[in-house]
Coordinates of C-alpha atoms and ligand atoms in Angstrom, one line a residue:
Chain A
M12 CA 14.9 -36.1 15.4
A13 CA 16.3 -35.1 12.2
A14 CA 15.9 -37.5 9.3
K15 CA 19.2 -38.1 6.9
P16 CA 19.3 -35.8 3.9
I17 CA 18.7 -38.5 0.7
A18 CA 21.4 -37.8 -1.9
G19 CA 19.9 -36.0 -4.8
S20 CA 16.7 -34.9 -3.3
I21 CA 16.4 -31.2 -2.2
V22 CA 13.2 -31.0 -0.5
Q23 CA 12.4 -33.4 2.1
A24 CA 8.8 -33.5 4.1
R25 CA 8.4 -36.0 6.5
G26 CA 5.7 -36.6 8.7
I27 CA 3.7 -33.2 8.6
H28 CA 1.1 -32.1 10.4
K29 CA -0.5 -29.0 10.6
H30 CA -3.4 -28.3 13.2
F31 CA -5.4 -24.9 13.7
G32 CA -6.8 -24.5 16.9
A33 CA -9.4 -27.5 15.9
L34 CA -8.8 -28.0 12.7
H35 CA -6.1 -30.8 11.4
V36 CA -5.3 -29.8 8.1
L37 CA -2.7 -31.8 7.0
K38 CA -2.6 -35.4 8.7
G39 CA 1.0 -36.5 8.1
V40 CA 2.1 -35.0 4.4
D41 CA 5.4 -37.1 2.8
L42 CA 6.8 -35.2 0.1
L43 CA 10.0 -35.6 -1.5
L44 CA 11.2 -33.3 -4.8
A45 CA 14.9 -34.6 -6.7
E46 CA 17.1 -31.7 -7.6
R47 CA 15.8 -31.2 -11.2
E48 CA 12.2 -32.4 -10.6
L49 CA 9.0 -30.4 -11.1
V50 CA 5.9 -32.0 -8.9
F51 CA 2.7 -30.8 -9.9
V52 CA -0.3 -30.7 -6.9
I53 CA -3.4 -30.6 -7.5
G54 CA -6.6 -31.1 -5.3
P55 CA -10.0 -30.0 -3.7
S56 CA -10.5 -25.8 -2.5
G57 CA -9.3 -26.3 1.3
S58 CA -7.2 -29.7 0.7
G59 CA -4.0 -28.4 2.5
K60 CA -2.1 -27.3 -1.0
S61 CA -1.3 -24.0 0.5
T62 CA -0.5 -24.7 3.7
L63 CA 1.7 -27.3 2.6
L64 CA 3.6 -25.4 0.6
R65 CA 3.5 -22.5 3.3
C66 CA 5.6 -25.5 5.8
L67 CA 8.0 -25.9 3.6
N68 CA 8.9 -22.2 3.5
R69 CA 8.1 -22.1 7.7
L70 CA 5.3 -19.1 7.0
E71 CA 3.7 -22.0 8.5
E72 CA 5.2 -23.9 12.2
P73 CA 4.2 -27.3 11.1
S74 CA 2.8 -28.8 14.4
S75 CA 5.2 -31.2 13.7
G76 CA 7.0 -33.6 11.6
S77 CA 10.6 -32.8 9.4
V78 CA 11.5 -30.8 6.6
M79 CA 15.0 -31.0 5.0
V80 CA 15.6 -28.0 2.5
D81 CA 18.9 -28.3 0.2
G82 CA 20.5 -30.9 3.6
V83 CA 19.0 -28.1 5.9
D84 CA 16.9 -29.1 8.8
M85 CA 14.5 -25.9 8.5
L86 CA 12.3 -26.7 12.3
D87 CA 15.5 -26.7 13.6
A88 CA 16.0 -24.4 16.4
R89 CA 19.3 -23.0 15.9
T90 CA 18.5 -23.2 11.5
D91 CA 19.1 -19.4 10.4
I92 CA 15.6 -19.2 8.8
N93 CA 16.0 -16.2 7.0
H94 CA 18.9 -17.8 5.3
A95 CA 17.6 -20.5 4.6
R96 CA 14.8 -19.1 2.8
Q97 CA 16.7 -17.3 0.6
R98 CA 17.2 -20.9 -0.3
I99 CA 13.6 -22.1 -1.6
G100 CA 11.5 -18.9 -3.7
M101 CA 8.1 -18.3 -3.5
V102 CA 5.4 -16.8 -5.9
F103 CA 2.1 -16.9 -4.4
Q104 CA -1.4 -16.3 -6.6
S105 CA -1.9 -12.4 -5.6
F106 CA 1.8 -11.5 -6.2
N107 CA 2.0 -10.2 -3.8
L108 CA 4.6 -6.8 -5.2
Y109 CA 5.9 -4.2 -3.3
P110 CA 3.4 -1.7 -4.1
H111 CA 6.1 1.2 -3.1
M112 CA 9.2 0.1 -5.5
T113 CA 9.8 0.0 -9.0
A114 CA 9.9 -3.4 -10.8
L115 CA 13.8 -3.7 -10.2
G116 CA 13.1 -2.3 -6.4
N117 CA 11.0 -5.4 -5.8
V118 CA 13.6 -8.0 -6.7
T119 CA 16.7 -6.1 -5.4
L120 CA 15.4 -5.4 -1.7
A121 CA 16.6 -8.7 -0.6
L122 CA 19.6 -9.0 -2.4
R123 CA 20.6 -5.6 -0.7
K124 CA 19.0 -6.1 2.5
V125 CA 19.2 -10.7 3.3
A126 CA 22.3 -11.6 0.8
G127 CA 24.6 -8.1 1.5
K128 CA 24.7 -7.0 -1.8
T129 CA 26.1 -3.4 -3.0
R130 CA 23.4 -1.6 -4.4
N131 CA 25.6 -1.8 -7.9
E132 CA 25.8 -5.4 -8.1
A133 CA 21.7 -5.9 -6.6
D134 CA 21.0 -3.3 -10.1
T135 CA 23.1 -5.7 -12.0
L136 CA 21.5 -9.3 -10.4
G137 CA 17.7 -7.6 -10.3
H138 CA 18.0 -6.6 -14.0
A139 CA 19.6 -9.8 -15.5
A140 CA 16.7 -11.4 -13.5
L141 CA 14.2 -9.1 -14.5
A142 CA 16.1 -9.9 -18.5
R143 CA 14.8 -13.4 -17.3
V144 CA 11.5 -13.0 -17.0
G145 CA 11.9 -11.0 -20.0
L146 CA 10.9 -7.2 -18.4
A147 CA 14.1 -6.1 -18.6
D148 CA 12.7 -3.2 -20.0
R149 CA 9.9 -2.6 -17.7
A150 CA 12.6 -2.7 -15.0
G151 CA 11.8 1.2 -13.5
H152 CA 7.9 0.9 -14.0
T153 CA 5.6 0.1 -10.7
P154 CA 3.5 -2.6 -10.2
G155 CA 0.8 0.1 -10.6
Q156 CA 2.1 0.1 -13.8
L157 CA 2.6 -3.7 -15.5
S158 CA -0.2 -5.7 -16.1
G159 CA -1.3 -9.0 -13.7
G160 CA 0.9 -11.2 -15.9
Q161 CA 4.5 -8.9 -15.7
Q162 CA 3.7 -8.4 -12.2
Q163 CA 3.6 -11.9 -11.8
R164 CA 6.6 -12.4 -13.5
V165 CA 8.2 -9.4 -11.9
A166 CA 7.9 -11.7 -8.3
I167 CA 9.1 -14.8 -9.8
A168 CA 12.4 -12.4 -10.9
R169 CA 12.2 -11.3 -7.1
A170 CA 12.7 -15.1 -5.9
I171 CA 15.1 -16.5 -9.0
A172 CA 17.7 -13.4 -8.3
L173 CA 18.4 -14.7 -4.7
E174 CA 19.2 -18.1 -6.7
P175 CA 16.7 -20.0 -5.2
R176 CA 17.8 -24.2 -5.2
V177 CA 13.5 -24.8 -5.1
M178 CA 10.9 -22.9 -6.1
L179 CA 7.7 -23.0 -4.4
F180 CA 4.4 -21.8 -6.9
D181 CA 1.2 -21.3 -5.2
E182 CA -1.6 -21.0 -7.9
P183 CA 0.9 -18.3 -9.7
T184 CA -1.9 -18.3 -12.7
S185 CA -5.0 -18.2 -10.7
S186 CA -6.0 -14.6 -10.9
L187 CA -4.7 -13.9 -14.1
D188 CA -6.5 -12.9 -17.2
P189 CA -6.4 -15.3 -19.6
E190 CA -4.6 -14.1 -22.3
L191 CA -1.7 -13.6 -19.2
V192 CA -1.3 -17.2 -18.2
G193 CA 0.4 -18.0 -20.9
S194 CA 3.3 -15.8 -20.3
V195 CA 4.1 -17.0 -17.0
L196 CA 3.7 -20.3 -17.6
G197 CA 5.8 -19.5 -20.2
V198 CA 8.8 -18.0 -17.6
M199 CA 8.2 -21.4 -16.1
R200 CA 8.8 -23.6 -18.5
D201 CA 11.9 -21.7 -19.1
L202 CA 12.5 -22.2 -15.6
R203 CA 12.1 -25.7 -15.5
E204 CA 14.0 -26.4 -19.0
S205 CA 17.4 -24.7 -16.9
G206 CA 16.7 -27.1 -14.4
M207 CA 15.4 -25.4 -11.3
A208 CA 13.2 -27.6 -9.0
M209 CA 10.1 -26.7 -8.5
I210 CA 6.8 -27.7 -6.9
V211 CA 3.8 -25.9 -8.4
V212 CA 0.0 -25.9 -6.9
S213 CA -2.1 -24.8 -9.9
H214 CA -4.7 -26.2 -11.7
E215 CA -3.2 -25.6 -15.2
M216 CA -3.3 -28.8 -16.8
G217 CA -2.2 -28.6 -19.5
F218 CA 0.9 -27.3 -18.1
A219 CA 0.9 -30.3 -16.2
R220 CA 1.4 -32.8 -18.4
N221 CA 3.7 -30.6 -20.1
A222 CA 6.3 -30.1 -17.7
A223 CA 5.9 -32.5 -14.6
D224 CA 7.7 -35.1 -13.7
R225 CA 5.3 -36.2 -11.3
V226 CA 1.6 -35.0 -9.8
V227 CA 0.2 -35.1 -6.7
F228 CA -3.6 -35.9 -5.6
M229 CA -4.0 -34.1 -2.1
D230 CA -7.3 -34.5 -0.3
E231 CA -8.7 -33.6 3.2
G232 CA -5.4 -32.7 4.4
A233 CA -3.6 -36.1 2.9
I234 CA -1.4 -37.1 -0.3
V235 CA -4.1 -39.8 -1.8
E236 CA -2.5 -40.8 -5.0
E237 CA 0.6 -39.8 -6.8
G238 CA 2.1 -40.8 -10.2
T239 CA 3.5 -39.2 -13.3
P240 CA 1.0 -37.3 -15.4
A241 CA -0.1 -40.1 -18.1
E242 CA -0.6 -42.0 -14.4
I243 CA -2.9 -40.0 -12.6
F244 CA -4.9 -37.6 -16.0
E245 CA -5.3 -40.8 -17.4
R246 CA -5.8 -44.0 -15.1
P247 CA -6.2 -42.7 -11.9
V248 CA -6.3 -45.8 -9.8
Q249 CA -7.8 -44.3 -6.4
E250 CA -11.7 -43.4 -6.0
R251 CA -11.3 -40.0 -5.2
T252 CA -8.5 -38.4 -7.9
R253 CA -11.0 -39.7 -10.2
A254 CA -13.4 -38.4 -9.2
F255 CA -11.9 -34.6 -9.0
I256 CA -10.3 -35.4 -12.5
G257 CA -13.7 -35.8 -13.7
Q258 CA -14.8 -32.6 -12.3
I259 CA -11.9 -30.5 -13.2
Q260 CA -11.9 -31.9 -17.0
R261 CA -15.6 -31.2 -17.7
H262 CA -14.5 -27.6 -16.9
Chain B
M15 CA -11.9 48.4 20.3
L16 CA -9.3 48.4 17.5
Q17 CA -7.3 50.6 20.5
T18 CA -7.8 48.0 23.0
F19 CA -7.7 44.8 20.8
F20 CA -4.7 45.1 18.0
N21 CA -2.9 48.8 19.6
L22 CA 0.6 49.0 17.1
E23 CA 1.6 50.4 20.0
I24 CA 1.7 48.0 21.8
V25 CA 2.7 45.8 19.0
G26 CA 5.9 47.9 18.6
A27 CA 6.8 47.0 22.1
A28 CA 5.8 43.4 22.9
W29 CA 7.0 41.4 18.8
R30 CA 10.5 41.2 20.1
I31 CA 9.1 39.2 22.7
I32 CA 7.1 37.4 21.4
L33 CA 9.4 36.6 18.0
A34 CA 11.1 34.8 20.6
G35 CA 8.6 32.7 21.7
L36 CA 7.1 31.8 18.3
G37 CA 11.0 30.4 17.7
N38 CA 10.9 28.8 20.9
T39 CA 7.4 26.8 20.0
V40 CA 8.8 26.1 16.1
L41 CA 11.7 24.1 18.4
L42 CA 9.8 22.4 20.6
S43 CA 7.2 21.3 18.2
L44 CA 10.8 20.1 15.9
V45 CA 11.3 18.2 19.3
V46 CA 7.9 16.9 20.9
V47 CA 6.5 16.2 17.6
P48 CA 9.7 13.2 16.7
L49 CA 9.6 12.3 20.0
G50 CA 5.8 11.5 19.5
L51 CA 6.7 9.8 16.3
L52 CA 9.2 7.5 18.0
G53 CA 6.8 6.4 20.7
G54 CA 4.2 5.8 18.1
L55 CA 6.4 3.4 16.0
A56 CA 7.5 1.7 18.7
L57 CA 3.9 0.6 19.7
A58 CA 2.6 -0.2 16.5
T59 CA 5.6 -2.0 15.8
L60 CA 5.1 -4.3 19.0
A61 CA 1.9 -4.3 18.6
S62 CA 2.7 -6.6 15.6
V63 CA 3.5 -9.1 18.4
R64 CA 0.7 -11.8 18.4
N65 CA 1.9 -13.2 22.6
P66 CA -0.3 -12.1 24.5
W67 CA 2.0 -10.9 27.2
V68 CA 3.4 -8.2 25.3
R69 CA 0.1 -7.2 23.3
W70 CA -2.0 -6.9 26.8
P71 CA 0.3 -4.6 28.6
L72 CA 0.8 -2.5 25.2
M73 CA -2.9 -1.9 24.8
A74 CA -3.7 -0.7 28.4
W75 CA -0.5 1.5 27.6
V76 CA -1.8 3.0 24.8
D77 CA -5.5 3.3 26.8
F78 CA -3.8 5.1 29.3
F79 CA -2.1 7.7 27.4
R80 CA -5.4 8.3 25.3
A81 CA -7.5 8.9 28.3
F82 CA -5.1 11.0 30.4
P83 CA -5.6 14.5 29.9
P84 CA -2.0 16.0 28.8
L85 CA -3.0 18.7 31.0
V86 CA -2.7 17.1 33.5
L87 CA 0.2 14.7 33.3
L88 CA 2.5 18.0 32.4
I89 CA 1.5 18.9 35.7
F90 CA 1.5 15.6 37.4
L91 CA 5.3 15.6 36.0
F92 CA 6.2 19.2 37.1
A93 CA 4.3 19.5 40.5
G94 CA 3.5 16.3 41.6
L95 CA 7.1 13.7 40.8
P96 CA 8.8 16.2 43.6
F97 CA 6.7 15.0 45.7
A98 CA 8.7 12.0 45.4
G99 CA 12.0 13.3 44.9
V100 CA 11.7 13.6 41.5
E101 CA 12.3 17.2 40.2
L102 CA 12.7 17.5 36.4
G103 CA 12.8 20.8 34.4
G104 CA 9.8 22.3 32.6
F105 CA 11.7 21.0 29.3
A106 CA 11.7 17.5 30.5
C107 CA 8.6 17.4 31.7
V108 CA 7.1 18.4 28.3
C109 CA 8.8 16.0 26.8
I110 CA 8.2 13.3 29.0
A111 CA 4.2 14.2 28.2
F112 CA 4.5 14.4 24.6
F113 CA 6.2 11.2 24.5
L114 CA 3.2 9.5 26.5
N115 CA 1.1 10.9 25.5
T116 CA 1.1 11.8 21.0
G117 CA 3.4 8.9 21.0
A118 CA -0.2 7.0 22.2
Y119 CA -1.8 8.5 19.9
Y120 CA 0.5 8.4 17.2
G121 CA 0.9 4.9 17.5
E122 CA -2.8 4.2 17.2
I123 CA -3.0 5.4 13.8
L124 CA 0.7 4.3 12.5
R125 CA -0.9 0.6 13.8
A126 CA -4.4 1.2 12.3
G127 CA -1.6 1.6 9.0
V128 CA 0.2 -1.2 10.0
E129 CA -3.0 -3.9 9.7
S130 CA -4.3 -2.5 6.8
V131 CA -0.8 -3.5 4.6
P132 CA -2.7 -7.2 3.6
T133 CA -0.4 -9.9 5.2
G134 CA 0.7 -11.2 2.0
Q135 CA 2.8 -8.0 1.8
S136 CA 5.0 -9.3 4.9
E137 CA 4.8 -13.1 3.7
A138 CA 6.4 -12.2 0.0
A139 CA 9.4 -10.3 2.1
R140 CA 9.9 -12.9 5.2
S141 CA 9.9 -15.8 2.2
T142 CA 12.6 -13.9 0.7
G143 CA 14.9 -13.9 3.9
L144 CA 14.2 -10.7 5.4
G145 CA 13.7 -10.5 9.1
R146 CA 11.3 -9.4 11.5
L147 CA 12.3 -6.5 11.7
Q148 CA 13.9 -5.1 8.1
T149 CA 10.1 -5.9 7.0
M150 CA 8.4 -3.1 9.0
L151 CA 10.3 -1.3 8.3
F152 CA 10.9 -1.1 4.6
V153 CA 7.9 -2.5 3.1
V154 CA 4.7 -2.2 5.2
L155 CA 6.3 0.8 7.2
P156 CA 6.0 2.7 3.6
Q157 CA 2.5 1.0 2.6
A158 CA 1.5 2.0 6.3
V159 CA 2.5 5.6 6.4
R160 CA 1.4 6.7 2.7
N161 CA -2.4 5.1 4.0
V162 CA -2.7 6.7 7.1
L163 CA -1.5 10.5 6.0
P164 CA -4.0 12.4 6.7
D165 CA -4.4 11.4 10.3
L166 CA -0.8 11.0 10.9
L167 CA -1.0 14.8 9.8
S168 CA -4.1 16.1 11.6
N169 CA -2.1 14.5 14.9
T170 CA 1.1 16.9 14.3
L171 CA -1.2 19.6 14.0
E172 CA -2.9 18.4 17.1
V173 CA 0.1 18.3 18.4
V174 CA 2.0 21.7 17.8
K175 CA -1.1 22.7 19.4
L176 CA -1.0 21.4 22.3
T177 CA 2.7 22.9 22.6
S178 CA 1.2 26.3 23.9
L179 CA 0.8 23.4 27.3
G180 CA 4.7 24.8 27.8
S181 CA 3.5 27.5 29.3
V182 CA 2.1 26.2 32.3
V183 CA 5.4 25.5 32.8
A184 CA 7.0 28.4 32.0
M185 CA 8.6 26.7 28.8
P186 CA 8.8 30.6 26.9
E187 CA 7.3 29.3 24.4
L188 CA 4.3 31.9 22.2
L189 CA 1.9 31.2 24.2
F190 CA 3.8 31.6 27.7
Q191 CA 5.6 34.6 26.5
A192 CA 2.4 36.4 24.9
R193 CA 1.5 36.1 28.6
Q194 CA 4.5 37.7 29.7
A195 CA 3.7 40.5 27.3
Q196 CA 0.3 41.0 28.5
S197 CA 0.8 41.3 32.5
L198 CA 3.8 44.1 31.0
T199 CA 1.2 45.9 29.1
Y200 CA -2.0 45.4 30.8
N201 CA -3.3 44.8 27.4
P202 CA -4.7 42.1 25.6
T203 CA -2.7 42.9 22.2
P204 CA -0.4 40.4 22.4
I205 CA -2.6 38.1 23.2
V206 CA -4.4 38.9 19.7
L207 CA -1.1 38.4 18.1
A208 CA -0.5 35.0 20.0
A209 CA -3.7 34.3 17.8
A210 CA -2.7 35.4 14.0
I211 CA 1.0 33.8 14.7
Y212 CA -0.3 30.4 15.4
F213 CA -3.4 30.5 12.4
L214 CA -0.8 31.8 10.4
M215 CA 1.7 29.2 11.3
L216 CA -1.3 26.2 10.9
W217 CA -3.4 27.4 8.5
P218 CA -1.2 25.7 5.2
L219 CA -1.5 22.7 7.0
V220 CA -4.8 22.2 7.5
R221 CA -5.2 23.3 3.8
L222 CA -2.3 20.7 2.8
L223 CA -4.6 18.8 5.5
S224 CA -7.7 19.0 3.5
R225 CA -6.6 18.4 0.6
L226 CA -4.6 14.9 1.3
E227 CA -8.7 14.0 2.9
N228 CA -10.3 15.3 -0.1
R229 CA -7.7 12.8 -2.6
A230 CA -8.1 10.1 -0.1
L231 CA -12.0 10.4 -0.7
A232 CA -11.7 10.6 -4.2
G233 CA -9.2 7.7 -3.6
R234 CA -11.6 5.7 -2.6
G235 CA -14.8 6.5 -4.4
Ligands
ATP13 N1 -4.4 -19.4 8.9 C1 -5.3 -20.3 9.1 N2 -6.3 -20.0 10.8 C2 -6.7 -21.5 10.2 N3 -7.4 -22.2 9.2 C3 -6.6 -22.0 8.0 C4 -5.5 -20.8 8.0 N4 -5.1 -21.3 6.5 C5 -5.5 -22.4 5.9 N5 -6.8 -23.0 7.0 C6 -7.7 -23.5 6.8 O1 -6.9 -24.8 6.5 C7 -7.3 -25.8 5.5 C8 -6.7 -26.0 4.0 O2 -6.2 -24.5 3.6 P1 -5.5 -24.6 2.3 O3 -5.3 -22.9 2.1 O4 -4.2 -25.5 2.2 O5 -6.0 -24.6 1.2 P2 -5.5 -25.2 -0.3 O6 -5.7 -26.7 -0.8 O7 -4.2 -24.7 -0.5 O8 -7.2 -24.6 -1.4 P3 -7.4 -23.2 -2.2 O9 -7.2 -24.7 -3.6 O10 -8.5 -22.7 -1.8 O11 -6.5 -22.5 -2.1 C9 -9.0 -24.6 5.2 O12 -10.1 -26.0 5.7 C10 -8.5 -24.1 5.4 O13 -10.2 -23.0 5.8
MG14 MG1 -4.8 -22.5 -1.9

C-alpha cells in the first residue's frame, strides 16, 4: 500500500504507529514536509518526538504506517536502507561524534565507506563541509579537543557532507552551555537559507519564530495542533497546546 | 645446590634444544593468539545480534568452552577423537583447542567492550548509511578494544603461558624441549632455564599491563 509521493514534498509520513511492547508511543502520526520547508516540532517530554524522527530514517522500525523520503519508500524491504539514509541527515542531542577520529575523519567516514569516494575526494568534500560550519581550522582536532558547540557543528558537517535532501535535528542544542547555543543555531539558519528541508525538535522558541515555516505540537504520541509560529505561539486553539506554550514561556 | 639446579655444564649442553623450544613457543603464540582473537571477534560480533536464535546458542557455546578445562579439551581432541576415526596432528589439536577455549575468553572480553560503547555511536554511524558490519568495524570495535585493552592484554598473557600445554601433545615448544633436555641430562637445570626464559619473555608484558591498569584506574578516578 505504498502511497504515491506528492509532488514537491520531500518527506511523507502517514499513519505512523509505534509500540514498544505494551507502550503505544506513536498513535497514527501524519507528517508532510515540503521541499525547502522547516518544520519545528515541540511537545512535552515523552510525547514521542524523538521516536517520530527515528522512524523517518528507520533507526526505529514503525509498527505500521508508511514513510516516503525523496520518493523512496523507506519501509519497503526492497529499499537499500543504507543508500536511502545518505539522503536523510540526522543530528543528535548528544552529538555522537566518533571519539577515536579527528573532525575530518568523522566527516569523511561515510563519504568513503558508503558514498564510495576515494580518500582524496572525501577529504576535499570533508574540508568543504567543515568550512560550511565554520570549522575549517579544526579538521585535525579530535572531539575531545572541541567545545560542545564545535562538536555539534562537526556532527552537522558529517551529515551535510553526504548532501542529504532533508535534515533531522533532535534537540541539537539541549546539551550545550547557553553561550554555545548561538553558534549551532547560526549554522542551522545558514542551512535553512540554502534551501535545506529540515525537521527540528527543539525548545529554542526564538529560533522557531525566526526560521520555522510551521510548528507542530505533539502530545501523547499524536499531533495535537499545527500552524505558523505565530498561530501556535500567540493564538493556540487547543487547550493542551495553550497549557504547554504557557508552561515553556514561563521559563 | 647450584650444581643441581643451575649446572653450567648442563646449560652448555642443553641451550640449543631449549632455544629451539623458545622459537617454537613464539611461533605457536603467533598462531594461537590471532586465532583466539578471530574467534573472539566473531563471537562478539554475533553477540550484538538480538535474535534469540543467535543469542542463546552463542551464550551456551561461550559458557561451555570457558568451563571446559583447556588441558582436558586438548587431550580429548588428541587422544579421544581418534576413537571416532578422526586423527589430527598435535599442531592441529592445539590450534582447535585454543580457537575454542581462548576464543571464548576473548569473545567475552570483546563483548563487554562492545557493550561499553554508547548506542548513540552506532546510531550515528547507521544514520549516515554505514551497514551493520561497517559500523562494527570502523566505529564500535576500535572504541571497544581501547576500552578493554588491559583485559585483552591480560588474556594474551595467559594464552602465551597456556602454549606450554602443547607439550602434552608432543609439540616441541619451550616446556617440551626443556623436559626432553632434562631426561637426557638427568638434571633439572633445563627446567629452571625454561622457567627463566618464560619469565624474561613475559615480564615486560606484565609491566605494560600494570601500567595500563594503573592508567585505567587513574582515568576512572
Ligand atoms: N527503545 C525504547 N524502548 C522502550 N520505550 C521507549 C524506547 N524509546 C522510547 N521509549 C518511550 O517512548 C516514549 C516516547 O519517547 P521519545 O523519546 O520519543 O519522547 P520525546 O518526545 O523525544 O521526549 P524528550 O523530550 O524527553 O526527548 C517515552 O515514554 C519513552 O520512554
Ligand atoms: Mg527526545
